[in-house]
């Protein structure tokens, strides 16, 4: 679903977030870069109260790391790869050692497993070719409860219209390609189920728009904390940049 902004806005935001005169890799004072790449659940939203979890990551890092959020509303794995304003703009900015968080699933509603994996594989190859460190990130759950208070259904867990379990494909691809995985589907499922149908409303825009997909500033911050925990636990960014 396309919310605030366009691919041009995403490209501009991605470029604007980078240091104006970055040091060469391996030189003293080099600033590490973190690139979130994905869709409306990740991007810098321009219209409140919509907020992406990538938008909330910056507050958790010191000056030694810059977050260049290249995600854009409405993108799937194929469109993010194909649009020249998105991956083609981000790719030349990646320097050796930079971390790229790749999260594409919400909008792969009619993608075959083969296409989904091929698109993600091309993104992984493009990041690695620049010396970057790609990380696959599974999607946040949709707030779609069963009567028993669980989220064990296709809508919540991103089993698409063709029956493709998108998070499962990402897990499999990460293992196959030796790529780190942040299983945000599992982490957000646990949190949302713990809060329950009522308590979890604050994470999303249910009260404002009956939206069980997009997150509030509060929800985006809580989900960003989950991402941060995995970045720390898996040593995916330099320890010294974490607050």
Tab-separated table of C-alpha atoms in Angstrom:
chain	number	residue	atom	x	y	z
A	1	UNK	CA	0.000	0.000	0.000
A	2	UNK	CA	1.405	3.384	-0.973
A	3	UNK	CA	1.150	5.961	1.790
A	4	UNK	CA	3.161	9.164	2.075
A	5	UNK	CA	5.745	10.056	-0.511
A	6	UNK	CA	7.072	8.579	-3.741
A	7	UNK	CA	10.207	6.832	-4.883
A	8	UNK	CA	11.694	10.259	-5.614
A	9	UNK	CA	11.095	11.326	-2.013
A	10	UNK	CA	12.721	8.104	-0.789
A	11	UNK	CA	15.755	8.640	-2.998
A	12	UNK	CA	16.113	12.226	-1.831
A	13	UNK	CA	15.837	11.209	1.826
A	14	UNK	CA	18.369	8.442	1.315
A	15	UNK	CA	20.891	10.845	-0.205
A	16	UNK	CA	20.242	13.588	2.344
A	17	UNK	CA	20.928	11.297	5.294
A	18	UNK	CA	24.489	10.552	4.217
A	19	UNK	CA	27.598	12.444	5.358
A	20	UNK	CA	28.566	15.189	2.912
A	21	UNK	CA	32.203	14.091	2.794
A	22	UNK	CA	32.460	10.439	3.866
A	23	UNK	CA	35.848	9.063	4.788
A	24	UNK	CA	37.245	6.162	2.825
A	25	UNK	CA	36.707	2.671	4.211
A	26	UNK	CA	39.330	1.776	6.772
A	27	UNK	CA	40.330	5.346	7.520
A	28	UNK	CA	40.073	6.895	10.992
A	29	UNK	CA	36.755	8.554	11.625
A	30	UNK	CA	34.916	6.636	8.922
A	31	UNK	CA	31.196	6.751	9.616
A	32	UNK	CA	29.402	3.444	9.306
A	33	UNK	CA	26.198	3.548	7.271
A	34	UNK	CA	22.972	1.644	7.867
A	35	UNK	CA	20.547	1.424	4.951
A	36	UNK	CA	16.977	0.275	5.651
A	37	UNK	CA	15.383	-0.803	2.363
A	38	UNK	CA	11.766	-1.806	1.984
A	39	UNK	CA	8.215	-0.484	2.059
A	40	UNK	CA	5.802	1.747	4.009
A	41	UNK	CA	6.296	-0.166	7.263
A	42	UNK	CA	9.992	0.815	7.128
A	43	UNK	CA	10.202	4.176	5.331
A	44	UNK	CA	10.372	7.752	6.574
A	45	UNK	CA	6.701	8.666	6.496
A	46	UNK	CA	5.880	12.282	5.709
A	47	UNK	CA	2.343	12.299	7.079
A	48	UNK	CA	1.676	11.800	10.794
A	49	UNK	CA	0.674	9.610	12.499
A	50	UNK	CA	2.125	7.115	9.998
A	51	UNK	CA	5.643	6.091	11.052
A	52	UNK	CA	8.001	3.408	9.747
A	53	UNK	CA	10.312	1.448	12.027
A	54	UNK	CA	13.307	2.484	9.915
A	55	UNK	CA	12.363	6.081	10.659
A	56	UNK	CA	12.780	5.435	14.385
A	57	UNK	CA	16.195	3.764	14.280
A	58	UNK	CA	18.280	6.947	14.256
A	59	UNK	CA	17.636	7.762	17.924
A	60	UNK	CA	19.432	4.592	19.011
A	61	UNK	CA	22.808	5.370	17.433
A	62	UNK	CA	25.716	7.671	18.184
A	63	UNK	CA	27.361	10.005	15.699
A	64	UNK	CA	29.578	7.204	14.360
A	65	UNK	CA	26.690	5.794	12.328
A	66	UNK	CA	24.334	7.401	9.842
A	67	UNK	CA	20.954	5.896	8.941
A	68	UNK	CA	20.034	6.456	5.294
A	69	UNK	CA	16.470	5.212	4.982
A	70	UNK	CA	15.946	4.241	1.342
A	71	UNK	CA	12.618	2.459	1.873
A	72	UNK	CA	9.541	3.677	0.015
A	73	UNK	CA	5.813	3.148	0.388
A	74	UNK	CA	4.173	0.578	-1.840
A	75	UNK	CA	7.296	-1.303	-2.873
A	76	UNK	CA	7.719	-5.050	-3.217
A	77	UNK	CA	10.928	-6.929	-3.820
A	78	UNK	CA	10.603	-6.619	-7.597
A	79	UNK	CA	9.655	-2.952	-7.742
A	80	UNK	CA	12.354	-1.905	-5.269
A	81	UNK	CA	14.896	-3.675	-7.438
A	82	UNK	CA	13.572	-2.317	-10.740
A	83	UNK	CA	12.854	1.348	-9.930
A	84	UNK	CA	15.979	3.379	-10.826
A	85	UNK	CA	15.177	5.841	-8.012
A	86	UNK	CA	15.434	3.121	-5.356
A	87	UNK	CA	18.006	0.295	-5.408
A	88	UNK	CA	19.931	1.786	-8.313
A	89	UNK	CA	20.237	5.039	-6.332
A	90	UNK	CA	21.120	3.338	-3.052
A	91	UNK	CA	23.639	0.827	-4.410
A	92	UNK	CA	26.448	3.266	-5.376
A	93	UNK	CA	26.241	4.819	-1.887
A	94	UNK	CA	27.103	1.548	-0.143
A	95	UNK	CA	30.680	1.354	1.112
A	96	UNK	CA	32.598	-1.703	2.342
A	97	UNK	CA	31.334	-2.721	5.762
A	98	UNK	CA	28.018	-0.853	5.560
A	99	UNK	CA	24.907	-2.710	6.698
A	100	UNK	CA	21.810	-2.967	4.497
A	101	UNK	CA	18.516	-4.146	6.014
A	102	UNK	CA	16.369	-5.674	3.251
A	103	UNK	CA	12.686	-6.010	4.120
A	104	UNK	CA	10.317	-6.742	1.236
A	105	UNK	CA	7.169	-8.823	1.714
A	106	UNK	CA	4.036	-6.793	2.497
A	107	UNK	CA	3.521	-5.913	-1.173
A	108	UNK	CA	4.593	-9.224	-2.721
A	109	UNK	CA	0.951	-10.269	-2.534
A	110	UNK	CA	0.940	-12.124	-5.853
A	111	UNK	CA	4.624	-13.020	-6.146
A	112	UNK	CA	5.616	-16.598	-6.741
A	113	UNK	CA	8.175	-18.107	-4.396
A	114	UNK	CA	10.667	-18.241	-7.261
A	115	UNK	CA	10.207	-14.568	-8.158
A	116	UNK	CA	10.348	-13.443	-4.527
A	117	UNK	CA	13.590	-15.337	-3.953
A	118	UNK	CA	15.090	-14.176	-7.256
A	119	UNK	CA	14.391	-10.517	-6.500
A	120	UNK	CA	15.798	-10.777	-2.987
A	121	UNK	CA	18.796	-12.689	-4.319
A	122	UNK	CA	19.544	-9.902	-6.788
A	123	UNK	CA	19.387	-7.350	-3.969
A	124	UNK	CA	21.762	-9.461	-1.870
A	125	UNK	CA	24.200	-9.777	-4.769
A	126	UNK	CA	24.079	-6.048	-5.463
A	127	UNK	CA	24.881	-5.171	-1.843
A	128	UNK	CA	27.689	-7.724	-1.604
A	129	UNK	CA	29.207	-6.489	-4.854
A	130	UNK	CA	29.724	-3.124	-3.156
A	131	UNK	CA	31.315	-4.716	-0.084
A	132	UNK	CA	28.194	-4.152	2.020
A	133	UNK	CA	26.674	-6.537	4.532
A	134	UNK	CA	23.107	-7.474	3.543
A	135	UNK	CA	20.671	-8.549	6.239
A	136	UNK	CA	17.263	-10.030	5.438
A	137	UNK	CA	14.470	-8.768	7.697
A	138	UNK	CA	11.137	-10.569	7.737
A	139	UNK	CA	7.986	-8.382	7.856
A	140	UNK	CA	6.180	-7.160	10.942
A	141	UNK	CA	2.935	-9.016	11.535
A	142	UNK	CA	-0.414	-7.559	10.636
A	143	UNK	CA	-2.636	-7.065	13.668
A	144	UNK	CA	-5.167	-9.700	12.597
A	145	UNK	CA	-6.246	-11.851	15.525
A	146	UNK	CA	-7.955	-15.221	15.577
A	147	UNK	CA	-10.764	-15.788	18.056
A	148	UNK	CA	-8.295	-17.566	20.340
A	149	UNK	CA	-6.070	-14.463	20.599
A	150	UNK	CA	-3.321	-15.748	18.317
A	151	UNK	CA	-2.013	-14.467	14.997
A	152	UNK	CA	-1.720	-17.877	13.374
A	153	UNK	CA	-3.374	-16.990	10.081
A	154	UNK	CA	-2.330	-16.128	6.539
A	155	UNK	CA	-3.165	-12.423	6.788
A	156	UNK	CA	-1.130	-11.784	9.926
A	157	UNK	CA	1.820	-13.953	8.897
A	158	UNK	CA	2.150	-12.901	5.234
A	159	UNK	CA	1.124	-16.010	3.359
A	160	UNK	CA	0.262	-14.348	0.070
A	161	UNK	CA	-2.526	-14.844	-2.439
A	162	UNK	CA	-0.628	-17.648	-4.165
A	163	UNK	CA	-0.087	-19.482	-0.875
A	164	UNK	CA	3.570	-18.449	-0.608
A	165	UNK	CA	4.769	-18.108	2.982
A	166	UNK	CA	6.960	-15.054	2.419
A	167	UNK	CA	8.742	-15.001	5.810
A	168	UNK	CA	9.517	-18.712	5.428
A	169	UNK	CA	11.020	-18.068	1.999
A	170	UNK	CA	13.186	-15.321	3.486
A	171	UNK	CA	14.377	-17.627	6.269
A	172	UNK	CA	15.229	-20.323	3.756
A	173	UNK	CA	17.046	-17.904	1.449
A	174	UNK	CA	19.060	-16.444	4.335
A	175	UNK	CA	20.234	-19.924	5.347
A	176	UNK	CA	20.978	-20.885	1.748
A	177	UNK	CA	22.973	-17.731	1.010
A	178	UNK	CA	24.704	-17.394	4.382
A	179	UNK	CA	23.049	-14.039	5.075
A	180	UNK	CA	22.124	-12.779	8.570
A	181	UNK	CA	18.403	-12.815	9.308
A	182	UNK	CA	16.369	-10.618	11.629
A	183	UNK	CA	13.136	-12.542	12.087
A	184	UNK	CA	10.929	-9.576	12.794
A	185	UNK	CA	7.834	-11.653	12.037
A	186	UNK	CA	8.542	-13.920	15.005
A	187	UNK	CA	9.559	-11.023	17.267
A	188	UNK	CA	6.536	-8.841	16.487
A	189	UNK	CA	4.149	-11.804	16.673
A	190	UNK	CA	5.344	-12.497	20.199
A	191	UNK	CA	4.943	-8.857	21.253
A	192	UNK	CA	1.546	-8.324	19.630
A	193	UNK	CA	0.127	-11.548	21.047
A	194	UNK	CA	1.442	-10.669	24.520
A	195	UNK	CA	-0.330	-7.301	24.358
A	196	UNK	CA	-3.502	-8.896	23.020
A	197	UNK	CA	-6.266	-7.511	20.777
A	198	UNK	CA	-6.794	-4.408	22.914
A	199	UNK	CA	-3.292	-3.553	24.089
A	200	UNK	CA	-1.779	-3.983	20.634
A	201	UNK	CA	-3.984	-1.288	19.086
A	202	UNK	CA	-1.473	1.393	20.161
A	203	UNK	CA	1.240	-0.200	18.050
A	204	UNK	CA	-0.757	0.263	14.883
A	205	UNK	CA	-3.115	2.916	13.535
A	206	UNK	CA	-6.257	1.071	14.527
A	207	UNK	CA	-7.842	3.913	16.479
A	208	UNK	CA	-6.907	6.547	13.912
A	209	UNK	CA	-7.674	4.672	10.688
A	210	UNK	CA	-8.710	1.080	11.512
A	211	UNK	CA	-5.308	0.207	10.048
A	212	UNK	CA	-3.830	-3.081	11.245
A	213	UNK	CA	-0.776	-2.916	8.967
A	214	UNK	CA	0.892	0.480	9.429
A	215	UNK	CA	2.380	1.600	12.714
A	216	UNK	CA	2.059	4.603	14.979
A	217	UNK	CA	5.145	6.425	16.248
A	218	UNK	CA	4.872	4.301	19.393
A	219	UNK	CA	4.591	1.059	17.462
A	220	UNK	CA	7.378	1.949	15.045
A	221	UNK	CA	9.643	2.752	18.003
A	222	UNK	CA	8.860	-0.539	19.729
A	223	UNK	CA	9.510	-2.481	16.536
A	224	UNK	CA	12.717	-0.520	15.934
A	225	UNK	CA	13.832	-1.630	19.414
A	226	UNK	CA	13.361	-5.233	18.314
A	227	UNK	CA	15.520	-4.606	15.242
A	228	UNK	CA	18.098	-2.870	17.411
A	229	UNK	CA	18.224	-5.854	19.745
A	230	UNK	CA	19.094	-8.127	16.830
A	231	UNK	CA	21.660	-5.696	15.420
A	232	UNK	CA	23.356	-5.804	18.814
A	233	UNK	CA	22.976	-9.545	19.438
A	234	UNK	CA	24.278	-10.509	16.008
A	235	UNK	CA	26.989	-7.802	15.963
A	236	UNK	CA	25.635	-6.431	12.690
A	237	UNK	CA	26.848	-2.886	13.398
A	238	UNK	CA	29.958	-1.725	15.304
A	239	UNK	CA	29.333	-1.919	19.050
A	240	UNK	CA	30.616	1.609	19.633
A	241	UNK	CA	27.821	3.246	17.662
A	242	UNK	CA	25.005	1.925	19.852
A	243	UNK	CA	23.569	4.153	22.570
